[in-house]
PDB file of N, CA, C and O in Angstrom:
ATOM      1  N   UNK A 947       5.640 -27.760 -26.645  1.00 53.00           N
ATOM      2  CA  UNK A 947       5.149 -28.488 -25.490  1.00 53.00           C
ATOM      3  C   UNK A 947       6.164 -28.436 -24.339  1.00 53.00           C
ATOM      4  O   UNK A 947       5.781 -28.236 -23.204  1.00 53.00           O
ATOM      5  N   UNK A 948       7.427 -28.585 -24.662  1.00 54.00           N
ATOM      6  CA  UNK A 948       8.458 -28.536 -23.626  1.00 54.00           C
ATOM      7  C   UNK A 948       8.513 -27.124 -23.050  1.00 54.00           C
ATOM      8  O   UNK A 948       8.759 -26.975 -21.823  1.00 54.00           O
ATOM      9  N   UNK A 949       8.278 -26.128 -23.818  1.00 57.00           N
ATOM     10  CA  UNK A 949       8.351 -24.727 -23.340  1.00 57.00           C
ATOM     11  C   UNK A 949       7.262 -24.500 -22.308  1.00 57.00           C
ATOM     12  O   UNK A 949       7.453 -23.741 -21.346  1.00 57.00           O
ATOM     13  N   UNK A 950       6.116 -25.155 -22.430  1.00 59.00           N
ATOM     14  CA  UNK A 950       5.055 -25.023 -21.451  1.00 59.00           C
ATOM     15  C   UNK A 950       5.489 -25.545 -20.069  1.00 59.00           C
ATOM     16  O   UNK A 950       5.225 -24.959 -19.059  1.00 59.00           O
ATOM     17  N   UNK A 951       6.190 -26.679 -20.094  1.00 59.00           N
ATOM     18  CA  UNK A 951       6.672 -27.261 -18.837  1.00 59.00           C
ATOM     19  C   UNK A 951       7.755 -26.353 -18.219  1.00 59.00           C
ATOM     20  O   UNK A 951       7.781 -26.172 -17.000  1.00 59.00           O
ATOM     21  N   UNK A 952       8.633 -25.819 -19.045  1.00 57.00           N
ATOM     22  CA  UNK A 952       9.683 -24.943 -18.528  1.00 57.00           C
ATOM     23  C   UNK A 952       9.089 -23.686 -17.922  1.00 57.00           C
ATOM     24  O   UNK A 952       9.552 -23.198 -16.915  1.00 57.00           O
ATOM     25  N   UNK A 953       8.049 -23.165 -18.539  1.00 60.00           N
ATOM     26  CA  UNK A 953       7.372 -21.960 -17.998  1.00 60.00           C
ATOM     27  C   UNK A 953       6.760 -22.263 -16.658  1.00 60.00           C
ATOM     28  O   UNK A 953       6.778 -21.445 -15.732  1.00 60.00           O
ATOM     29  N   UNK A 954       6.162 -23.460 -16.536  1.00 63.00           N
ATOM     30  CA  UNK A 954       5.552 -23.855 -15.269  1.00 63.00           C
ATOM     31  C   UNK A 954       6.593 -23.948 -14.163  1.00 63.00           C
ATOM     32  O   UNK A 954       6.394 -23.442 -13.041  1.00 63.00           O
ATOM     33  N   UNK A 955       7.745 -24.552 -14.405  1.00 62.00           N
ATOM     34  CA  UNK A 955       8.767 -24.652 -13.409  1.00 62.00           C
ATOM     35  C   UNK A 955       9.448 -23.314 -13.138  1.00 62.00           C
ATOM     36  O   UNK A 955      10.029 -23.116 -12.074  1.00 62.00           O
ATOM     37  N   UNK A 956       9.348 -22.398 -14.060  1.00 61.00           N
ATOM     38  CA  UNK A 956       9.864 -21.055 -13.828  1.00 61.00           C
ATOM     39  C   UNK A 956       9.125 -20.286 -12.754  1.00 61.00           C
ATOM     40  O   UNK A 956       9.627 -19.335 -12.173  1.00 61.00           O
ATOM     41  N   UNK A 957       7.909 -20.726 -12.465  1.00 62.00           N
ATOM     42  CA  UNK A 957       7.112 -20.075 -11.407  1.00 62.00           C
ATOM     43  C   UNK A 957       7.742 -20.281 -10.041  1.00 62.00           C
ATOM     44  O   UNK A 957       7.543 -19.476  -9.123  1.00 62.00           O
ATOM     45  N   UNK A 958       8.486 -21.378  -9.856  1.00 66.00           N
ATOM     46  CA  UNK A 958       9.017 -21.745  -8.560  1.00 66.00           C
ATOM     47  C   UNK A 958      10.518 -21.385  -8.433  1.00 66.00           C
ATOM     48  O   UNK A 958      11.093 -21.660  -7.430  1.00 66.00           O
ATOM     49  N   UNK A 959      11.094 -20.772  -9.419  1.00 60.00           N
ATOM     50  CA  UNK A 959      12.497 -20.421  -9.380  1.00 60.00           C
ATOM     51  C   UNK A 959      12.763 -19.132  -8.607  1.00 60.00           C
ATOM     52  O   UNK A 959      11.877 -18.556  -7.984  1.00 60.00           O
ATOM     53  N   UNK A 960      13.996 -18.689  -8.673  1.00 59.00           N
ATOM     54  CA  UNK A 960      14.374 -17.461  -7.979  1.00 59.00           C
ATOM     55  C   UNK A 960      13.705 -16.266  -8.648  1.00 59.00           C
ATOM     56  O   UNK A 960      13.549 -16.213  -9.857  1.00 59.00           O
ATOM     57  N   UNK A 961      13.304 -15.326  -7.826  1.00 57.00           N
ATOM     58  CA  UNK A 961      12.648 -14.121  -8.320  1.00 57.00           C
ATOM     59  C   UNK A 961      13.661 -13.036  -8.601  1.00 57.00           C
ATOM     60  O   UNK A 961      14.689 -12.974  -7.947  1.00 57.00           O
ATOM     61  N   UNK A 962      13.344 -12.175  -9.512  1.00 57.00           N
ATOM     62  CA  UNK A 962      14.210 -11.033  -9.763  1.00 57.00           C
ATOM     63  C   UNK A 962      13.990 -10.018  -8.650  1.00 57.00           C
ATOM     64  O   UNK A 962      12.964 -10.002  -7.973  1.00 57.00           O
ATOM     65  N   UNK A 963      14.909  -9.124  -8.471  1.00 57.00           N
ATOM     66  CA  UNK A 963      14.805  -8.097  -7.425  1.00 57.00           C
ATOM     67  C   UNK A 963      13.653  -7.159  -7.755  1.00 57.00           C
ATOM     68  O   UNK A 963      13.461  -6.774  -8.893  1.00 57.00           O
ATOM     69  N   UNK A 964      12.896  -6.860  -6.756  1.00 58.00           N
ATOM     70  CA  UNK A 964      11.733  -5.944  -6.920  1.00 58.00           C
ATOM     71  C   UNK A 964      12.222  -4.537  -7.215  1.00 58.00           C
ATOM     72  O   UNK A 964      13.187  -4.072  -6.601  1.00 58.00           O
ATOM     73  N   UNK A 965      11.560  -3.896  -8.135  1.00 62.00           N
ATOM     74  CA  UNK A 965      11.935  -2.527  -8.451  1.00 62.00           C
ATOM     75  C   UNK A 965      11.151  -1.563  -7.587  1.00 62.00           C
ATOM     76  O   UNK A 965      10.059  -1.903  -7.086  1.00 62.00           O
ATOM     77  N   UNK A 966      11.690  -0.404  -7.369  1.00 62.00           N
ATOM     78  CA  UNK A 966      11.000   0.604  -6.595  1.00 62.00           C
ATOM     79  C   UNK A 966       9.813   1.165  -7.366  1.00 62.00           C
ATOM     80  O   UNK A 966       9.926   1.401  -8.559  1.00 62.00           O
ATOM     81  N   UNK A 967       8.719   1.395  -6.671  1.00 66.00           N
ATOM     82  CA  UNK A 967       7.559   2.024  -7.266  1.00 66.00           C
ATOM     83  C   UNK A 967       7.456   3.378  -6.589  1.00 66.00           C
ATOM     84  O   UNK A 967       7.083   3.494  -5.434  1.00 66.00           O
ATOM     85  N   UNK A 968       7.804   4.415  -7.316  1.00 74.00           N
ATOM     86  CA  UNK A 968       7.836   5.761  -6.752  1.00 74.00           C
ATOM     87  C   UNK A 968       6.450   6.409  -6.682  1.00 74.00           C
ATOM     88  O   UNK A 968       6.261   7.410  -6.048  1.00 74.00           O
ATOM     89  N   UNK A 969       5.477   5.803  -7.315  1.00 86.00           N
ATOM     90  CA  UNK A 969       4.120   6.358  -7.375  1.00 86.00           C
ATOM     91  C   UNK A 969       3.324   5.844  -6.196  1.00 86.00           C
ATOM     92  O   UNK A 969       3.353   4.665  -5.889  1.00 86.00           O
ATOM     93  N   UNK A 970       2.594   6.731  -5.540  1.00 88.00           N
ATOM     94  CA  UNK A 970       1.730   6.362  -4.407  1.00 88.00           C
ATOM     95  C   UNK A 970       0.438   5.737  -4.963  1.00 88.00           C
ATOM     96  O   UNK A 970      -0.135   6.250  -5.888  1.00 88.00           O
ATOM     97  N   UNK A 971       0.004   4.624  -4.344  1.00 87.00           N
ATOM     98  CA  UNK A 971      -1.217   3.922  -4.740  1.00 87.00           C
ATOM     99  C   UNK A 971      -2.182   3.899  -3.559  1.00 87.00           C
ATOM    100  O   UNK A 971      -1.742   3.827  -2.430  1.00 87.00           O
ATOM    101  N   UNK A 972      -3.488   3.940  -3.837  1.00 89.00           N
ATOM    102  CA  UNK A 972      -4.479   3.818  -2.788  1.00 89.00           C
ATOM    103  C   UNK A 972      -4.367   2.449  -2.138  1.00 89.00           C
ATOM    104  O   UNK A 972      -4.104   1.459  -2.826  1.00 89.00           O
ATOM    105  N   UNK A 973      -4.562   2.389  -0.826  1.00 86.00           N
ATOM    106  CA  UNK A 973      -4.421   1.136  -0.100  1.00 86.00           C
ATOM    107  C   UNK A 973      -5.500   1.093   0.967  1.00 86.00           C
ATOM    108  O   UNK A 973      -5.717   2.052   1.697  1.00 86.00           O
ATOM    109  N   UNK A 974      -6.192  -0.022   1.080  1.00 86.00           N
ATOM    110  CA  UNK A 974      -7.205  -0.219   2.130  1.00 86.00           C
ATOM    111  C   UNK A 974      -6.775  -1.392   2.985  1.00 86.00           C
ATOM    112  O   UNK A 974      -7.088  -2.535   2.721  1.00 86.00           O
ATOM    113  N   UNK A 975      -6.008  -1.124   4.045  1.00 83.00           N
ATOM    114  CA  UNK A 975      -5.465  -2.193   4.877  1.00 83.00           C
ATOM    115  C   UNK A 975      -6.532  -2.831   5.779  1.00 83.00           C
ATOM    116  O   UNK A 975      -7.441  -2.161   6.219  1.00 83.00           O
ATOM    117  N   UNK A 976      -6.345  -4.107   6.051  1.00 85.00           N
ATOM    118  CA  UNK A 976      -7.212  -4.767   7.008  1.00 85.00           C
ATOM    119  C   UNK A 976      -6.714  -4.495   8.437  1.00 85.00           C
ATOM    120  O   UNK A 976      -7.479  -4.209   9.334  1.00 85.00           O
ATOM    121  N   UNK A 977      -5.401  -4.553   8.597  1.00 84.00           N
ATOM    122  CA  UNK A 977      -4.792  -4.252   9.907  1.00 84.00           C
ATOM    123  C   UNK A 977      -4.176  -2.868   9.882  1.00 84.00           C
ATOM    124  O   UNK A 977      -3.915  -2.320   8.809  1.00 84.00           O
ATOM    125  N   UNK A 978      -3.909  -2.340  11.021  1.00 84.00           N
ATOM    126  CA  UNK A 978      -3.299  -1.003  11.129  1.00 84.00           C
ATOM    127  C   UNK A 978      -1.872  -1.038  10.566  1.00 84.00           C
ATOM    128  O   UNK A 978      -1.180  -2.040  10.710  1.00 84.00           O
ATOM    129  N   UNK A 979      -1.489   0.046   9.915  1.00 87.00           N
ATOM    130  CA  UNK A 979      -0.147   0.144   9.341  1.00 87.00           C
ATOM    131  C   UNK A 979       0.587   1.312  10.018  1.00 87.00           C
ATOM    132  O   UNK A 979      -0.038   2.206  10.587  1.00 87.00           O
ATOM    133  N   UNK A 980       1.891   1.301   9.933  1.00 88.00           N
ATOM    134  CA  UNK A 980       2.720   2.384  10.490  1.00 88.00           C
ATOM    135  C   UNK A 980       2.958   3.409   9.399  1.00 88.00           C
ATOM    136  O   UNK A 980       3.480   3.076   8.339  1.00 88.00           O
ATOM    137  N   UNK A 981       2.596   4.637   9.665  1.00 88.00           N
ATOM    138  CA  UNK A 981       2.780   5.710   8.677  1.00 88.00           C
ATOM    139  C   UNK A 981       4.249   6.161   8.678  1.00 88.00           C
ATOM    140  O   UNK A 981       4.943   6.024   9.683  1.00 88.00           O
ATOM    141  N   UNK A 982       4.712   6.698   7.546  1.00 87.00           N
ATOM    142  CA  UNK A 982       6.088   7.097   7.409  1.00 87.00           C
ATOM    143  C   UNK A 982       6.472   8.217   8.380  1.00 87.00           C
ATOM    144  O   UNK A 982       7.606   8.292   8.846  1.00 87.00           O
ATOM    145  N   UNK A 983       5.528   9.099   8.681  1.00 86.00           N
ATOM    146  CA  UNK A 983       5.826  10.217   9.590  1.00 86.00           C
ATOM    147  C   UNK A 983       5.583   9.863  11.067  1.00 86.00           C
ATOM    148  O   UNK A 983       5.787  10.686  11.936  1.00 86.00           O
ATOM    149  N   UNK A 984       5.097   8.663  11.312  1.00 85.00           N
ATOM    150  CA  UNK A 984       4.877   8.237  12.705  1.00 85.00           C
ATOM    151  C   UNK A 984       3.586   8.741  13.328  1.00 85.00           C
ATOM    152  O   UNK A 984       3.355   8.541  14.513  1.00 85.00           O
ATOM    153  N   UNK A 985       2.767   9.430  12.576  1.00 82.00           N
ATOM    154  CA  UNK A 985       1.500   9.977  13.121  1.00 82.00           C
ATOM    155  C   UNK A 985       0.507   8.850  13.326  1.00 82.00           C
ATOM    156  O   UNK A 985       0.546   7.822  12.649  1.00 82.00           O
ATOM    157  N   UNK A 986      -0.381   9.029  14.301  1.00 82.00           N
ATOM    158  CA  UNK A 986      -1.424   8.011  14.483  1.00 82.00           C
ATOM    159  C   UNK A 986      -2.468   8.047  13.344  1.00 82.00           C
ATOM    160  O   UNK A 986      -2.667   9.091  12.725  1.00 82.00           O
ATOM    161  N   UNK A 987      -3.075   6.915  13.085  1.00 82.00           N
ATOM    162  CA  UNK A 987      -4.103   6.852  12.046  1.00 82.00           C
ATOM    163  C   UNK A 987      -5.351   7.589  12.511  1.00 82.00           C
ATOM    164  O   UNK A 987      -5.755   7.451  13.649  1.00 82.00           O
ATOM    165  N   UNK A 988      -5.954   8.367  11.634  1.00 77.00           N
ATOM    166  CA  UNK A 988      -7.237   8.967  11.970  1.00 77.00           C
ATOM    167  C   UNK A 988      -8.346   8.190  11.304  1.00 77.00           C
ATOM    168  O   UNK A 988      -8.118   7.472  10.310  1.00 77.00           O
ATOM    169  N   UNK A 989      -9.578   8.254  11.799  1.00 74.00           N
ATOM    170  CA  UNK A 989     -10.654   7.437  11.262  1.00 74.00           C
ATOM    171  C   UNK A 989     -11.003   7.732   9.818  1.00 74.00           C
ATOM    172  O   UNK A 989     -11.462   6.848   9.107  1.00 74.00           O
ATOM    173  N   UNK A 990     -10.786   8.942   9.362  1.00 75.00           N
ATOM    174  CA  UNK A 990     -11.085   9.240   7.957  1.00 75.00           C
ATOM    175  C   UNK A 990      -9.777   9.648   7.296  1.00 75.00           C
ATOM    176  O   UNK A 990      -8.793   9.977   7.924  1.00 75.00           O
ATOM    177  N   UNK A 991      -9.790   9.624   6.020  1.00 79.00           N
ATOM    178  CA  UNK A 991      -8.585   9.933   5.261  1.00 79.00           C
ATOM    179  C   UNK A 991      -8.069   8.696   4.548  1.00 79.00           C
ATOM    180  O   UNK A 991      -7.972   7.642   5.128  1.00 79.00           O
ATOM    181  N   UNK A 992      -7.780   8.854   3.286  1.00 86.00           N
ATOM    182  CA  UNK A 992      -7.305   7.742   2.464  1.00 86.00           C
ATOM    183  C   UNK A 992      -5.868   7.402   2.810  1.00 86.00           C
ATOM    184  O   UNK A 992      -5.040   8.264   2.968  1.00 86.00           O
ATOM    185  N   UNK A 993      -5.579   6.081   2.881  1.00 89.00           N
ATOM    186  CA  UNK A 993      -4.202   5.635   3.109  1.00 89.00           C
ATOM    187  C   UNK A 993      -3.583   5.322   1.764  1.00 89.00           C
ATOM    188  O   UNK A 993      -4.220   4.710   0.900  1.00 89.00           O
ATOM    189  N   UNK A 994      -2.329   5.754   1.586  1.00 91.00           N
ATOM    190  CA  UNK A 994      -1.602   5.551   0.353  1.00 91.00           C
ATOM    191  C   UNK A 994      -0.337   4.761   0.661  1.00 91.00           C
ATOM    192  O   UNK A 994       0.208   4.833   1.753  1.00 91.00           O
ATOM    193  N   UNK A 995       0.159   3.996  -0.331  1.00 91.00           N
ATOM    194  CA  UNK A 995       1.397   3.252  -0.114  1.00 91.00           C
ATOM    195  C   UNK A 995       2.235   3.233  -1.385  1.00 91.00           C
ATOM    196  O   UNK A 995       1.729   3.435  -2.486  1.00 91.00           O
ATOM    197  N   UNK A 996       3.566   3.021  -1.185  1.00 90.00           N
ATOM    198  CA  UNK A 996       4.471   2.857  -2.292  1.00 90.00           C
ATOM    199  C   UNK A 996       5.618   1.918  -1.819  1.00 90.00           C
ATOM    200  O   UNK A 996       5.885   1.789  -0.634  1.00 90.00           O
ATOM    201  N   UNK A 997       6.245   1.279  -2.776  1.00 89.00           N
ATOM    202  CA  UNK A 997       7.385   0.383  -2.480  1.00 89.00           C
ATOM    203  C   UNK A 997       8.623   1.149  -2.766  1.00 89.00           C
ATOM    204  O   UNK A 997       8.932   1.533  -3.877  1.00 89.00           O
ATOM    205  N   UNK A 998       9.389   1.445  -1.704  1.00 86.00           N
ATOM    206  CA  UNK A 998      10.561   2.282  -1.829  1.00 86.00           C
ATOM    207  C   UNK A 998      11.732   1.696  -1.025  1.00 86.00           C
ATOM    208  O   UNK A 998      11.575   1.393   0.156  1.00 86.00           O
ATOM    209  N   UNK A 999      12.868   1.502  -1.668  1.00 85.00           N
ATOM    210  CA  UNK A 999      14.073   0.927  -1.046  1.00 85.00           C
ATOM    211  C   UNK A 999      13.794  -0.401  -0.339  1.00 85.00           C
ATOM    212  O   UNK A 999      14.254  -0.670   0.747  1.00 85.00           O
ATOM    213  N   UNK A1000      13.038  -1.241  -1.006  1.00 84.00           N
ATOM    214  CA  UNK A1000      12.798  -2.616  -0.548  1.00 84.00           C
ATOM    215  C   UNK A1000      11.749  -2.755   0.565  1.00 84.00           C
ATOM    216  O   UNK A1000      11.627  -3.805   1.144  1.00 84.00           O
ATOM    217  N   UNK A1001      10.984  -1.736   0.847  1.00 87.00           N
ATOM    218  CA  UNK A1001       9.957  -1.799   1.876  1.00 87.00           C
ATOM    219  C   UNK A1001       8.765  -0.945   1.495  1.00 87.00           C
ATOM    220  O   UNK A1001       8.896   0.014   0.745  1.00 87.00           O
ATOM    221  N   UNK A1002       7.587  -1.299   2.013  1.00 88.00           N
ATOM    222  CA  UNK A1002       6.396  -0.483   1.773  1.00 88.00           C
ATOM    223  C   UNK A1002       6.383   0.713   2.699  1.00 88.00           C
ATOM    224  O   UNK A1002       6.687   0.596   3.887  1.00 88.00           O
ATOM    225  N   UNK A1003       6.038   1.882   2.176  1.00 91.00           N
ATOM    226  CA  UNK A1003       5.845   3.096   2.936  1.00 91.00           C
ATOM    227  C   UNK A1003       4.370   3.490   2.866  1.00 91.00           C
ATOM    228  O   UNK A1003       3.750   3.375   1.813  1.00 91.00           O
ATOM    229  N   UNK A1004       3.850   3.968   3.953  1.00 92.00           N
ATOM    230  CA  UNK A1004       2.437   4.368   4.035  1.00 92.00           C
ATOM    231  C   UNK A1004       2.308   5.819   4.468  1.00 92.00           C
ATOM    232  O   UNK A1004       3.063   6.301   5.302  1.00 92.00           O
ATOM    233  N   UNK A1005       1.302   6.518   3.886  1.00 91.00           N
ATOM    234  CA  UNK A1005       0.967   7.850   4.336  1.00 91.00           C
ATOM    235  C   UNK A1005      -0.524   8.000   4.271  1.00 91.00           C
ATOM    236  O   UNK A1005      -1.218   7.209   3.616  1.00 91.00           O
ATOM    237  N   UNK A1006      -1.059   9.009   4.908  1.00 89.00           N
ATOM    238  CA  UNK A1006      -2.485   9.194   4.947  1.00 89.00           C
ATOM    239  C   UNK A1006      -2.830  10.661   4.665  1.00 89.00           C
ATOM    240  O   UNK A1006      -2.126  11.587   5.111  1.00 89.00           O
ATOM    241  N   UNK A1007      -3.945  10.864   3.951  1.00 85.00           N
ATOM    242  CA  UNK A1007      -4.433  12.209   3.720  1.00 85.00           C
ATOM    243  C   UNK A1007      -4.832  12.820   5.040  1.00 85.00           C
ATOM    244  O   UNK A1007      -5.380  12.155   5.901  1.00 85.00           O
ATOM    245  N   UNK A1008      -4.585  14.111   5.229  1.00 81.00           N
ATOM    246  CA  UNK A1008      -5.023  14.743   6.468  1.00 81.00           C
ATOM    247  C   UNK A1008      -6.554  14.839   6.556  1.00 81.00           C
ATOM    248  O   UNK A1008      -7.249  14.874   5.532  1.00 81.00           O
ATOM    249  N   UNK A1009      -7.055  14.814   7.770  1.00 77.00           N
ATOM    250  CA  UNK A1009      -8.491  14.896   7.964  1.00 77.00           C
ATOM    251  C   UNK A1009      -8.925  16.332   7.787  1.00 77.00           C
ATOM    252  O   UNK A1009      -8.364  17.289   8.346  1.00 77.00           O
ATOM    253  N   UNK A1010      -9.956  16.527   6.999  1.00 80.00           N
ATOM    254  CA  UNK A1010     -10.485  17.872   6.751  1.00 80.00           C
ATOM    255  C   UNK A1010     -11.471  18.256   7.852  1.00 80.00           C
ATOM    256  O   UNK A1010     -11.940  17.400   8.617  1.00 80.00           O
ATOM    257  N   UNK A1011     -11.786  19.516   7.940  1.00 81.00           N
ATOM    258  CA  UNK A1011     -12.737  19.991   8.932  1.00 81.00           C
ATOM    259  C   UNK A1011     -14.122  19.368   8.704  1.00 81.00           C
ATOM    260  O   UNK A1011     -14.802  18.988   9.651  1.00 81.00           O
ATOM    261  N   UNK A1012     -14.504  19.182   7.456  1.00 82.00           N
ATOM    262  CA  UNK A1012     -15.772  18.574   7.144  1.00 82.00           C
ATOM    263  C   UNK A1012     -15.820  17.116   7.591  1.00 82.00           C
ATOM    264  O   UNK A1012     -16.830  16.636   8.115  1.00 82.00           O
ATOM    265  N   UNK A1013     -14.691  16.396   7.433  1.00 79.00           N
ATOM    266  CA  UNK A1013     -14.644  15.003   7.889  1.00 79.00           C
ATOM    267  C   UNK A1013     -14.750  14.934   9.418  1.00 79.00           C
ATOM    268  O   UNK A1013     -15.463  14.076   9.957  1.00 79.00           O
ATOM    269  N   UNK A1014     -14.076  15.826  10.097  1.00 79.00           N
ATOM    270  CA  UNK A1014     -14.128  15.850  11.547  1.00 79.00           C
ATOM    271  C   UNK A1014     -15.543  16.141  12.054  1.00 79.00           C
ATOM    272  O   UNK A1014     -16.057  15.471  12.958  1.00 79.00           O
ATOM    273  N   UNK A1015     -16.199  17.120  11.444  1.00 83.00           N
ATOM    274  CA  UNK A1015     -17.578  17.480  11.876  1.00 83.00           C
ATOM    275  C   UNK A1015     -18.556  16.356  11.576  1.00 83.00           C
ATOM    276  O   UNK A1015     -19.464  16.089  12.322  1.00 83.00           O
ATOM    277  N   UNK A1016     -18.352  15.623  10.464  1.00 81.00           N
ATOM    278  CA  UNK A1016     -19.242  14.534  10.114  1.00 81.00           C
ATOM    279  C   UNK A1016     -19.077  13.364  11.111  1.00 81.00           C
ATOM    280  O   UNK A1016     -20.050  12.622  11.370  1.00 81.00           O
ATOM    281  N   UNK A1017     -17.878  13.198  11.664  1.00 76.00           N
ATOM    282  CA  UNK A1017     -17.670  12.125  12.623  1.00 76.00           C
ATOM    283  C   UNK A1017     -18.256  12.416  13.994  1.00 76.00           C
ATOM    284  O   UNK A1017     -18.481  11.497  14.789  1.00 76.00           O
ATOM    285  N   UNK A1018     -18.578  13.651  14.276  1.00 79.00           N
ATOM    286  CA  UNK A1018     -19.067  14.024  15.608  1.00 79.00           C
ATOM    287  C   UNK A1018     -20.515  13.610  15.863  1.00 79.00           C
ATOM    288  O   UNK A1018     -20.948  13.522  16.998  1.00 79.00           O
ATOM    289  N   UNK A1019     -21.244  13.304  14.824  1.00 70.00           N
ATOM    290  CA  UNK A1019     -22.677  12.957  14.977  1.00 70.00           C
ATOM    291  C   UNK A1019     -22.921  11.512  14.760  1.00 70.00           C
ATOM    292  O   UNK A1019     -22.418  10.816  14.061  1.00 70.00           O
TER     293      UNK A1019
END
């Protein structure tokens, strides 16, 4: 019973340092994000993110010719 209370108070204690996640994950942002290469966001193309050196990094798949042509109509 006491362990349950200690676990509850552990939620509010100091956090351990976040580890780097070297794997890119799909991300669907609500607001615009800054890409790692500084390129502007294009309307199509999946956005990816990873946690590296204490900050999130974002990249986007390049727009294909088919995506560009589909956007024109």
